[in-house]
Amino acid sequence: MDPGERRHAREPQGAPVWQRSRPGSIYDYIKVASFSLGPDGHIDQWSERAEQMLGIPARHALGKDPVEAFVPSEFRETGRRKVCEILDGREWTGLVPYRREAGGAAEGLAEIYVMPAENEDGERGAVCLVVDVRALRGIETDLAAAQAVFGQSPMGFTLFGTDLKLLRVNERFATVFGGPAGKYRGGTPHDFLPRPEAERMTVALRRVLETGEPVSEMQLVGRVPGEEDRRRWSVSLYRLHGASGRPIGVAALASDVTGRRRAEREAANARRNLALLNEAGARIGNSLDLETTARTLLDVAVPQFCDLASVDLYQGLLAGDEEQPGMSDGSAELRRVAFASAVSDAPLPGKAPEEDPVAVGAVHRYPFNSPCAAALRTAQAQIIPGRESDEGPELGAVVHSTLAVPMVARDTVVGLVQFSRTKGSEPFGERDTALAVELAARAAVCIDNARLYRREHERALILQRSLLPPGDPEAAGLDIACRYLPGTTATEVGGDWFDVIELPGHRTALVVGDVMGRGLRAAVAMGELRTAVRTLALLDLEPAEVLGALDEIARGLGGSGDREAARSRSGAASGGAAQGRSARTADLSEVYLATCVYAVYDPITRVCTFANAGHLPPVLVEEGEEALLLDVPPGMPLGVGGEPFEEIEVELPDGALLALYTDGLVESRHHPLDEGLQAFRRALSDSGRPLEDVCDHVLSALDTSHGEDDIALLMARVHGLPKDAVGDWSLAPEPRSVARARELARDQLNDWGLQALVDTTELLVSELVTNALRHGHGEIRLRLLLDRTLVCEVWDADLAQPRRRRARDTDEGGRGLQLVGLLSERWGSRRTPRGKTVWFELALPDGDATPVDPAEALLSLF
């Protein structure tokens, strides 16, 4: 629009003025032509518009009879009669067919309005206005179509003039906003829209009118009379032009998209919910740690679903209690394990403003009448709307909606998760509640799985730790270091074991074994075999005898399963149940197949005796030498049977390093066994460092993270007992040797500074030497050993083992061994190659404990 047009468009409607009309009026559409008839009935004037419309130049029309020139022959008689009537002064309007060239057929139909006229001489003539009927019919059709579209459109249709005032609205618009359509003529957007929205639309209308660029789907929000909910409309604006292209206004087409917008929002919420559930399914439950699972739930929910969230779990369940008082009514103690916020790092506030927020890790309770306690009690989600009162906000100044959702797993409430939204976010609805319940349920199952895993894991660890020696086992003449790495990290239990067993005479048994298989069943089998080893070791049997007896035990433990399997295979009932039992019993018998190496070290002789049951050979590292695999006869694994075990004796110099291990340390699918053994020997070559450091170096140098098998490593550095810690004497088999034995023991204890043990030792030595003289034969040997305890040994050549009995009150003897058991820490006997040894052990005085008075102990026997 040029400035002149804009000025004319904005001029107020006042007094009529003379001005030039712009093209585009109704006459441009109708295309009216004119000509006139003279007194003689011939054409005396022919307009240019007539020439354009009828296609007849003026030179061919002037002076001619119009009937002869333009009317087809069959209509000429009627035409002449009508011309005569017109010249007589009568007006006439009618339809006249015409042809565009002389002699041609009728090509058009014209509507002619004939008005009688007089010339200056008073002669009659006529002025004729001609309109093409086709143009009239087109205008009528266009008007009818426009009226139909405008009036019958299901969408709101409005026309704004160039002054941005309403010219017309359709019935749909009037129905929505109330009143007749004419009510809105001359109105503005401010009459039916809120002020901010009306200003937006006014700006858009002005821009469309000035630039001609349409606006599509502009979103407007408002209210209609009689309704409280807001409606949303999508409005499209485009400029209207006249026939000449002059802007005459702006048309606005509006459709109610409230329902569509609601559906889009619900679809978006559904997509968001599905995405949340998909993310929750992918992320929650990947860890068996309770706190990690709770934090993952909040990472999924914040900020995609809510602004703040927290997870509380029952303290009793975390502690391993199956049921805690108060869990059924929601009043039991809970511990906050996770918190997340998209608006603040501060924890969720309490119910009242004076309550302190609950920090992560804090233990708390919910009041019985609180919504959170109700959620825990009923296992139903509770929507807690934020409300502000004179006492302060219930859930904080910024929180206006909270969902308290119980975490239910396997019909048990394990905790509570709270989702909160702050002001500016939509409050929680039914769909949100359903999604929150689903999220909490998924997390609850994973948390309960983690809880059950933690419980079983702790039980498995208790079992494993109960089956292994303490972390720092002690032995006379040996420094011990050990490591255990389970192949199954999920349970941390396995079938490998090691043990350090103190034997009489300050000797030490070193054991490393490997039960076939992994996991809890292998650990149980290992525990049974370890217990059997300890029992056999305390009988003070030779290493080969220990392994032989252990093999019998292993075959006995698995043999019942073999017989059961055999019966299942050979019996008449060969169905699925029998096959299942056969498989289970076969697996059970396989569990009790194991390898084991058993070594006994004597710190006095520095001799170590080895026996092997299918295990890898020990490794010995002497100072300044390379690591060496000891040539110990391998033997058959335990539980196989059929072959006796052999043993060898190896003298271990002081400072030497002895390593016992299982195959998980040196064998892997990534390299053969020989390479693993070679790498193990290289890792032991630098054995001068502290023993614990040597263990760590070995584990770091070898591939111990493959997870294919359990790993047990037992290392011992030899230093033996010094000569001045041993007293060894031979006594003749005669009565005076008893007094000699007491004298030797007294002198030796005085040399060691153990005067507090002299009386007790003299008494017990005399009892053992007397028994050797009375019940044994051959030379008697007395030996005192000093290390962490004092050990006294009496050797004789008789094979009969001593037996303690209860003497009657009238008996004069028979109380010697009772006295030994009463005054000593431990006592016992063992066979030797040439007889037996009876020994007792006394604890060294530590300054706090008072030794037993021998006189009182002797009187207590009577």
PDB file of N, CA, C and O in Angstrom, residues 295-352:
ATOM      1  N   ARG A 295      20.145 -44.052  43.965  1.00  0.00           N
ATOM      2  CA  ARG A 295      20.607 -42.860  43.241  1.00  0.00           C
ATOM      3  C   ARG A 295      20.267 -42.945  41.767  1.00  0.00           C
ATOM      4  O   ARG A 295      19.931 -41.931  41.135  1.00  0.00           O
ATOM      5  N   THR A 296      20.325 -44.130  41.182  1.00  0.00           N
ATOM      6  CA  THR A 296      19.975 -44.279  39.768  1.00  0.00           C
ATOM      7  C   THR A 296      18.507 -43.965  39.537  1.00  0.00           C
ATOM      8  O   THR A 296      18.141 -43.343  38.527  1.00  0.00           O
ATOM      9  N   LEU A 297      17.638 -44.380  40.456  1.00  0.00           N
ATOM     10  CA  LEU A 297      16.213 -44.037  40.345  1.00  0.00           C
ATOM     11  C   LEU A 297      16.032 -42.525  40.307  1.00  0.00           C
ATOM     12  O   LEU A 297      15.276 -41.993  39.479  1.00  0.00           O
ATOM     13  N   LEU A 298      16.724 -41.811  41.178  1.00  0.00           N
ATOM     14  CA  LEU A 298      16.576 -40.354  41.207  1.00  0.00           C
ATOM     15  C   LEU A 298      17.204 -39.713  39.981  1.00  0.00           C
ATOM     16  O   LEU A 298      16.708 -38.689  39.488  1.00  0.00           O
ATOM     17  N   ASP A 299      18.273 -40.283  39.456  1.00  0.00           N
ATOM     18  CA  ASP A 299      18.861 -39.748  38.228  1.00  0.00           C
ATOM     19  C   ASP A 299      17.883 -39.856  37.066  1.00  0.00           C
ATOM     20  O   ASP A 299      17.856 -38.995  36.183  1.00  0.00           O
ATOM     21  N   VAL A 300      17.080 -40.904  37.061  1.00  0.00           N
ATOM     22  CA  VAL A 300      16.080 -41.069  35.998  1.00  0.00           C
ATOM     23  C   VAL A 300      14.925 -40.091  36.184  1.00  0.00           C
ATOM     24  O   VAL A 300      14.396 -39.534  35.219  1.00  0.00           O
ATOM     25  N   ALA A 301      14.522 -39.857  37.437  1.00  0.00           N
ATOM     26  CA  ALA A 301      13.316 -39.064  37.706  1.00  0.00           C
ATOM     27  C   ALA A 301      13.567 -37.561  37.681  1.00  0.00           C
ATOM     28  O   ALA A 301      12.658 -36.786  37.364  1.00  0.00           O
ATOM     29  N   VAL A 302      14.757 -37.118  38.046  1.00  0.00           N
ATOM     30  CA  VAL A 302      15.053 -35.684  38.170  1.00  0.00           C
ATOM     31  C   VAL A 302      16.000 -35.288  37.043  1.00  0.00           C
ATOM     32  O   VAL A 302      17.067 -35.885  36.896  1.00  0.00           O
ATOM     33  N   PRO A 303      15.677 -34.281  36.232  1.00  0.00           N
ATOM     34  CA  PRO A 303      14.471 -33.433  36.267  1.00  0.00           C
ATOM     35  C   PRO A 303      13.403 -33.843  35.267  1.00  0.00           C
ATOM     36  O   PRO A 303      12.476 -33.076  35.006  1.00  0.00           O
ATOM     37  N   GLN A 304      13.522 -35.034  34.648  1.00  0.00           N
ATOM     38  CA  GLN A 304      12.567 -35.416  33.614  1.00  0.00           C
ATOM     39  C   GLN A 304      11.147 -35.560  34.151  1.00  0.00           C
ATOM     40  O   GLN A 304      10.188 -35.273  33.427  1.00  0.00           O
ATOM     41  N   PHE A 305      11.009 -35.990  35.409  1.00  0.00           N
ATOM     42  CA  PHE A 305       9.675 -36.243  35.957  1.00  0.00           C
ATOM     43  C   PHE A 305       9.329 -35.280  37.088  1.00  0.00           C
ATOM     44  O   PHE A 305       8.159 -34.922  37.252  1.00  0.00           O
ATOM     45  N   CYS A 306      10.288 -34.879  37.871  1.00  0.00           N
ATOM     46  CA  CYS A 306      10.022 -34.005  39.010  1.00  0.00           C
ATOM     47  C   CYS A 306      11.245 -33.121  39.236  1.00  0.00           C
ATOM     48  O   CYS A 306      12.267 -33.262  38.546  1.00  0.00           O
ATOM     49  N   ASP A 307      11.104 -32.209  40.199  1.00  0.00           N
ATOM     50  CA  ASP A 307      12.189 -31.269  40.487  1.00  0.00           C
ATOM     51  C   ASP A 307      13.031 -31.706  41.675  1.00  0.00           C
ATOM     52  O   ASP A 307      14.219 -31.380  41.746  1.00  0.00           O
ATOM     53  N   LEU A 308      12.439 -32.406  42.614  1.00  0.00           N
ATOM     54  CA  LEU A 308      13.155 -32.908  43.786  1.00  0.00           C
ATOM     55  C   LEU A 308      12.666 -34.321  44.077  1.00  0.00           C
ATOM     56  O   LEU A 308      11.502 -34.646  43.806  1.00  0.00           O
ATOM     57  N   ALA A 309      13.539 -35.138  44.647  1.00  0.00           N
ATOM     58  CA  ALA A 309      13.144 -36.502  44.989  1.00  0.00           C
ATOM     59  C   ALA A 309      14.084 -37.035  46.061  1.00  0.00           C
ATOM     60  O   ALA A 309      15.230 -36.599  46.179  1.00  0.00           O
ATOM     61  N   SER A 310      13.559 -37.969  46.839  1.00  0.00           N
ATOM     62  CA  SER A 310      14.370 -38.613  47.884  1.00  0.00           C
ATOM     63  C   SER A 310      13.899 -40.050  48.034  1.00  0.00           C
ATOM     64  O   SER A 310      12.769 -40.399  47.684  1.00  0.00           O
ATOM     65  N   VAL A 311      14.803 -40.893  48.549  1.00  0.00           N
ATOM     66  CA  VAL A 311      14.506 -42.306  48.783  1.00  0.00           C
ATOM     67  C   VAL A 311      14.841 -42.623  50.233  1.00  0.00           C
ATOM     68  O   VAL A 311      15.952 -42.348  50.702  1.00  0.00           O
ATOM     69  N   ASP A 312      13.856 -43.189  50.966  1.00  0.00           N
ATOM     70  CA  ASP A 312      14.042 -43.652  52.334  1.00  0.00           C
ATOM     71  C   ASP A 312      13.827 -45.156  52.365  1.00  0.00           C
ATOM     72  O   ASP A 312      12.844 -45.652  51.794  1.00  0.00           O
ATOM     73  N   LEU A 313      14.715 -45.880  53.019  1.00  0.00           N
ATOM     74  CA  LEU A 313      14.594 -47.322  53.175  1.00  0.00           C
ATOM     75  C   LEU A 313      14.543 -47.667  54.654  1.00  0.00           C
ATOM     76  O   LEU A 313      15.156 -46.987  55.485  1.00  0.00           O
ATOM     77  N   TYR A 314      13.812 -48.725  54.965  1.00  0.00           N
ATOM     78  CA  TYR A 314      13.692 -49.156  56.350  1.00  0.00           C
ATOM     79  C   TYR A 314      15.066 -49.529  56.894  1.00  0.00           C
ATOM     80  O   TYR A 314      15.814 -50.314  56.285  1.00  0.00           O
ATOM     81  N   GLN A 315      15.376 -48.983  58.041  1.00  0.00           N
ATOM     82  CA  GLN A 315      16.672 -49.234  58.659  1.00  0.00           C
ATOM     83  C   GLN A 315      16.834 -50.703  59.014  1.00  0.00           C
ATOM     84  O   GLN A 315      17.924 -51.271  58.902  1.00  0.00           O
ATOM     85  N   GLY A 316      15.754 -51.337  59.428  1.00  0.00           N
ATOM     86  CA  GLY A 316      15.839 -52.742  59.796  1.00  0.00           C
ATOM     87  C   GLY A 316      16.197 -53.626  58.621  1.00  0.00           C
ATOM     88  O   GLY A 316      16.986 -54.563  58.752  1.00  0.00           O
ATOM     89  N   LEU A 317      15.630 -53.334  57.454  1.00  0.00           N
ATOM     90  CA  LEU A 317      15.949 -54.132  56.276  1.00  0.00           C
ATOM     91  C   LEU A 317      17.396 -53.918  55.856  1.00  0.00           C
ATOM     92  O   LEU A 317      18.074 -54.841  55.403  1.00  0.00           O
ATOM     93  N   LEU A 318      17.865 -52.674  55.987  1.00  0.00           N
ATOM     94  CA  LEU A 318      19.260 -52.407  55.645  1.00  0.00           C
ATOM     95  C   LEU A 318      20.204 -53.137  56.584  1.00  0.00           C
ATOM     96  O   LEU A 318      21.300 -53.546  56.183  1.00  0.00           O
ATOM     97  N   ALA A 319      19.780 -53.282  57.833  1.00  0.00           N
ATOM     98  CA  ALA A 319      20.630 -53.964  58.808  1.00  0.00           C
ATOM     99  C   ALA A 319      20.532 -55.479  58.714  1.00  0.00           C
ATOM    100  O   ALA A 319      21.248 -56.188  59.415  1.00  0.00           O
ATOM    101  N   GLY A 320      19.641 -55.980  57.850  1.00  0.00           N
ATOM    102  CA  GLY A 320      19.512 -57.420  57.676  1.00  0.00           C
ATOM    103  C   GLY A 320      18.366 -58.038  58.424  1.00  0.00           C
ATOM    104  O   GLY A 320      18.172 -59.253  58.357  1.00  0.00           O
ATOM    105  N   ASP A 321      17.571 -57.225  59.166  1.00  0.00           N
ATOM    106  CA  ASP A 321      16.421 -57.772  59.887  1.00  0.00           C
ATOM    107  C   ASP A 321      15.284 -58.041  58.901  1.00  0.00           C
ATOM    108  O   ASP A 321      14.970 -57.207  58.056  1.00  0.00           O
ATOM    109  N   GLU A 322      14.678 -59.199  59.020  1.00  0.00           N
ATOM    110  CA  GLU A 322      13.563 -59.528  58.142  1.00  0.00           C
ATOM    111  C   GLU A 322      12.314 -58.734  58.496  1.00  0.00           C
ATOM    112  O   GLU A 322      11.531 -58.371  57.649  1.00  0.00           O
ATOM    113  N   GLU A 323      12.103 -58.451  59.749  1.00  0.00           N
ATOM    114  CA  GLU A 323      10.925 -57.712  60.187  1.00  0.00           C
ATOM    115  C   GLU A 323      11.334 -56.839  61.357  1.00  0.00           C
ATOM    116  O   GLU A 323      12.030 -57.286  62.268  1.00  0.00           O
ATOM    117  N   GLN A 324      10.916 -55.613  61.342  1.00  0.00           N
ATOM    118  CA  GLN A 324      11.263 -54.670  62.392  1.00  0.00           C
ATOM    119  C   GLN A 324       9.986 -54.106  62.990  1.00  0.00           C
ATOM    120  O   GLN A 324       9.037 -53.810  62.261  1.00  0.00           O
ATOM    121  N   PRO A 325       9.917 -53.916  64.311  1.00  0.00           N
ATOM    122  CA  PRO A 325       8.699 -53.330  64.908  1.00  0.00           C
ATOM    123  C   PRO A 325       8.402 -51.964  64.301  1.00  0.00           C
ATOM    124  O   PRO A 325       9.270 -51.107  64.204  1.00  0.00           O
ATOM    125  N   GLY A 326       7.154 -51.781  63.905  1.00  0.00           N
ATOM    126  CA  GLY A 326       6.741 -50.511  63.323  1.00  0.00           C
ATOM    127  C   GLY A 326       6.684 -50.512  61.811  1.00  0.00           C
ATOM    128  O   GLY A 326       6.173 -49.570  61.219  1.00  0.00           O
ATOM    129  N   MET A 327       7.183 -51.553  61.157  1.00  0.00           N
ATOM    130  CA  MET A 327       7.153 -51.561  59.693  1.00  0.00           C
ATOM    131  C   MET A 327       5.725 -51.663  59.172  1.00  0.00           C
ATOM    132  O   MET A 327       5.404 -51.107  58.131  1.00  0.00           O
ATOM    133  N   SER A 328       4.856 -52.350  59.892  1.00  0.00           N
ATOM    134  CA  SER A 328       3.488 -52.524  59.399  1.00  0.00           C
ATOM    135  C   SER A 328       2.671 -51.248  59.490  1.00  0.00           C
ATOM    136  O   SER A 328       1.755 -51.040  58.690  1.00  0.00           O
ATOM    137  N   ASP A 329       2.949 -50.380  60.452  1.00  0.00           N
ATOM    138  CA  ASP A 329       2.173 -49.144  60.580  1.00  0.00           C
ATOM    139  C   ASP A 329       2.948 -47.913  60.107  1.00  0.00           C
ATOM    140  O   ASP A 329       2.484 -46.783  60.285  1.00  0.00           O
ATOM    141  N   GLY A 330       4.111 -48.112  59.497  1.00  0.00           N
ATOM    142  CA  GLY A 330       4.859 -46.994  58.936  1.00  0.00           C
ATOM    143  C   GLY A 330       5.609 -46.146  59.924  1.00  0.00           C
ATOM    144  O   GLY A 330       6.113 -45.083  59.556  1.00  0.00           O
ATOM    145  N   SER A 331       5.705 -46.574  61.174  1.00  0.00           N
ATOM    146  CA  SER A 331       6.375 -45.756  62.179  1.00  0.00           C
ATOM    147  C   SER A 331       7.789 -46.221  62.470  1.00  0.00           C
ATOM    148  O   SER A 331       8.446 -45.681  63.355  1.00  0.00           O
ATOM    149  N   ALA A 332       8.280 -47.226  61.743  1.00  0.00           N
ATOM    150  CA  ALA A 332       9.628 -47.721  61.994  1.00  0.00           C
ATOM    151  C   ALA A 332      10.662 -46.726  61.479  1.00  0.00           C
ATOM    152  O   ALA A 332      10.360 -45.816  60.697  1.00  0.00           O
ATOM    153  N   GLU A 333      11.883 -46.919  61.915  1.00  0.00           N
ATOM    154  CA  GLU A 333      12.962 -46.028  61.500  1.00  0.00           C
ATOM    155  C   GLU A 333      13.309 -46.253  60.033  1.00  0.00           C
ATOM    156  O   GLU A 333      13.330 -47.381  59.545  1.00  0.00           O
ATOM    157  N   LEU A 334      13.553 -45.140  59.344  1.00  0.00           N
ATOM    158  CA  LEU A 334      13.990 -45.180  57.957  1.00  0.00           C
ATOM    159  C   LEU A 334      15.300 -44.420  57.839  1.00  0.00           C
ATOM    160  O   LEU A 334      15.582 -43.515  58.613  1.00  0.00           O
ATOM    161  N   ARG A 335      16.067 -44.787  56.855  1.00  0.00           N
ATOM    162  CA  ARG A 335      17.312 -44.074  56.586  1.00  0.00           C
ATOM    163  C   ARG A 335      17.253 -43.498  55.186  1.00  0.00           C
ATOM    164  O   ARG A 335      16.881 -44.200  54.235  1.00  0.00           O
ATOM    165  N   ARG A 336      17.550 -42.214  55.076  1.00  0.00           N
ATOM    166  CA  ARG A 336      17.563 -41.565  53.756  1.00  0.00           C
ATOM    167  C   ARG A 336      18.840 -41.967  53.033  1.00  0.00           C
ATOM    168  O   ARG A 336      19.948 -41.670  53.471  1.00  0.00           O
ATOM    169  N   VAL A 337      18.674 -42.670  51.920  1.00  0.00           N
ATOM    170  CA  VAL A 337      19.832 -43.203  51.198  1.00  0.00           C
ATOM    171  C   VAL A 337      20.161 -42.400  49.954  1.00  0.00           C
ATOM    172  O   VAL A 337      21.259 -42.552  49.400  1.00  0.00           O
ATOM    173  N   ALA A 338      19.238 -41.537  49.482  1.00  0.00           N
ATOM    174  CA  ALA A 338      19.529 -40.776  48.261  1.00  0.00           C
ATOM    175  C   ALA A 338      18.638 -39.548  48.211  1.00  0.00           C
ATOM    176  O   ALA A 338      17.510 -39.548  48.719  1.00  0.00           O
ATOM    177  N   PHE A 339      19.156 -38.489  47.608  1.00  0.00           N
ATOM    178  CA  PHE A 339      18.416 -37.243  47.402  1.00  0.00           C
ATOM    179  C   PHE A 339      18.926 -36.604  46.116  1.00  0.00           C
ATOM    180  O   PHE A 339      20.123 -36.650  45.817  1.00  0.00           O
ATOM    181  N   ALA A 340      18.011 -36.027  45.348  1.00  0.00           N
ATOM    182  CA  ALA A 340      18.383 -35.334  44.113  1.00  0.00           C
ATOM    183  C   ALA A 340      17.476 -34.134  43.933  1.00  0.00           C
ATOM    184  O   ALA A 340      16.300 -34.154  44.307  1.00  0.00           O
ATOM    185  N   SER A 341      18.021 -33.057  43.373  1.00  0.00           N
ATOM    186  CA  SER A 341      17.267 -31.833  43.180  1.00  0.00           C
ATOM    187  C   SER A 341      17.764 -31.122  41.934  1.00  0.00           C
ATOM    188  O   SER A 341      18.961 -31.081  41.666  1.00  0.00           O
ATOM    189  N   ALA A 342      16.800 -30.583  41.173  1.00  0.00           N
ATOM    190  CA  ALA A 342      17.142 -29.775  40.014  1.00  0.00           C
ATOM    191  C   ALA A 342      17.094 -28.287  40.321  1.00  0.00           C
ATOM    192  O   ALA A 342      17.410 -27.469  39.458  1.00  0.00           O
ATOM    193  N   VAL A 343      16.697 -27.924  41.543  1.00  0.00           N
ATOM    194  CA  VAL A 343      16.558 -26.507  41.893  1.00  0.00           C
ATOM    195  C   VAL A 343      17.453 -26.108  43.049  1.00  0.00           C
ATOM    196  O   VAL A 343      17.741 -24.930  43.243  1.00  0.00           O
ATOM    197  N   SER A 344      17.888 -27.087  43.861  1.00  0.00           N
ATOM    198  CA  SER A 344      18.697 -26.736  45.023  1.00  0.00           C
ATOM    199  C   SER A 344      19.420 -27.978  45.495  1.00  0.00           C
ATOM    200  O   SER A 344      18.965 -29.100  45.293  1.00  0.00           O
ATOM    201  N   ASP A 345      20.570 -27.770  46.127  1.00  0.00           N
ATOM    202  CA  ASP A 345      21.306 -28.879  46.702  1.00  0.00           C
ATOM    203  C   ASP A 345      20.850 -29.219  48.112  1.00  0.00           C
ATOM    204  O   ASP A 345      21.326 -30.171  48.714  1.00  0.00           O
ATOM    205  N   ALA A 346      19.942 -28.417  48.655  1.00  0.00           N
ATOM    206  CA  ALA A 346      19.478 -28.645  50.024  1.00  0.00           C
ATOM    207  C   ALA A 346      18.507 -29.814  50.052  1.00  0.00           C
ATOM    208  O   ALA A 346      17.753 -30.043  49.103  1.00  0.00           O
ATOM    209  N   PRO A 347      18.483 -30.582  51.148  1.00  0.00           N
ATOM    210  CA  PRO A 347      17.531 -31.693  51.261  1.00  0.00           C
ATOM    211  C   PRO A 347      16.102 -31.192  51.369  1.00  0.00           C
ATOM    212  O   PRO A 347      15.842 -30.003  51.578  1.00  0.00           O
ATOM    213  N   LEU A 348      15.158 -32.120  51.225  1.00  0.00           N
ATOM    214  CA  LEU A 348      13.755 -31.781  51.380  1.00  0.00           C
ATOM    215  C   LEU A 348      13.487 -31.300  52.800  1.00  0.00           C
ATOM    216  O   LEU A 348      13.957 -31.910  53.764  1.00  0.00           O
ATOM    217  N   PRO A 349      12.739 -30.208  52.975  1.00  0.00           N
ATOM    218  CA  PRO A 349      12.430 -29.744  54.330  1.00  0.00           C
ATOM    219  C   PRO A 349      11.457 -30.673  55.012  1.00  0.00           C
ATOM    220  O   PRO A 349      10.802 -31.490  54.391  1.00  0.00           O
ATOM    221  N   GLY A 350      11.367 -30.499  56.328  1.00  0.00           N
ATOM    222  CA  GLY A 350      10.440 -31.307  57.102  1.00  0.00           C
ATOM    223  C   GLY A 350       9.017 -30.834  56.937  1.00  0.00           C
ATOM    224  O   GLY A 350       8.705 -29.885  56.215  1.00  0.00           O
ATOM    225  N   LYS A 351       8.126 -31.479  57.670  1.00  0.00           N
ATOM    226  CA  LYS A 351       6.711 -31.131  57.547  1.00  0.00           C
ATOM    227  C   LYS A 351       6.429 -29.765  58.135  1.00  0.00           C
ATOM    228  O   LYS A 351       5.615 -29.013  57.624  1.00  0.00           O
ATOM    229  N   ALA A 352       7.096 -29.431  59.187  1.00  0.00           N
ATOM    230  CA  ALA A 352       6.912 -28.131  59.818  1.00  0.00           C
ATOM    231  C   ALA A 352       8.163 -27.303  59.621  1.00  0.00           C
ATOM    232  O   ALA A 352       9.258 -27.841  59.481  1.00  0.00           O
TER     233      ALA A 352
END
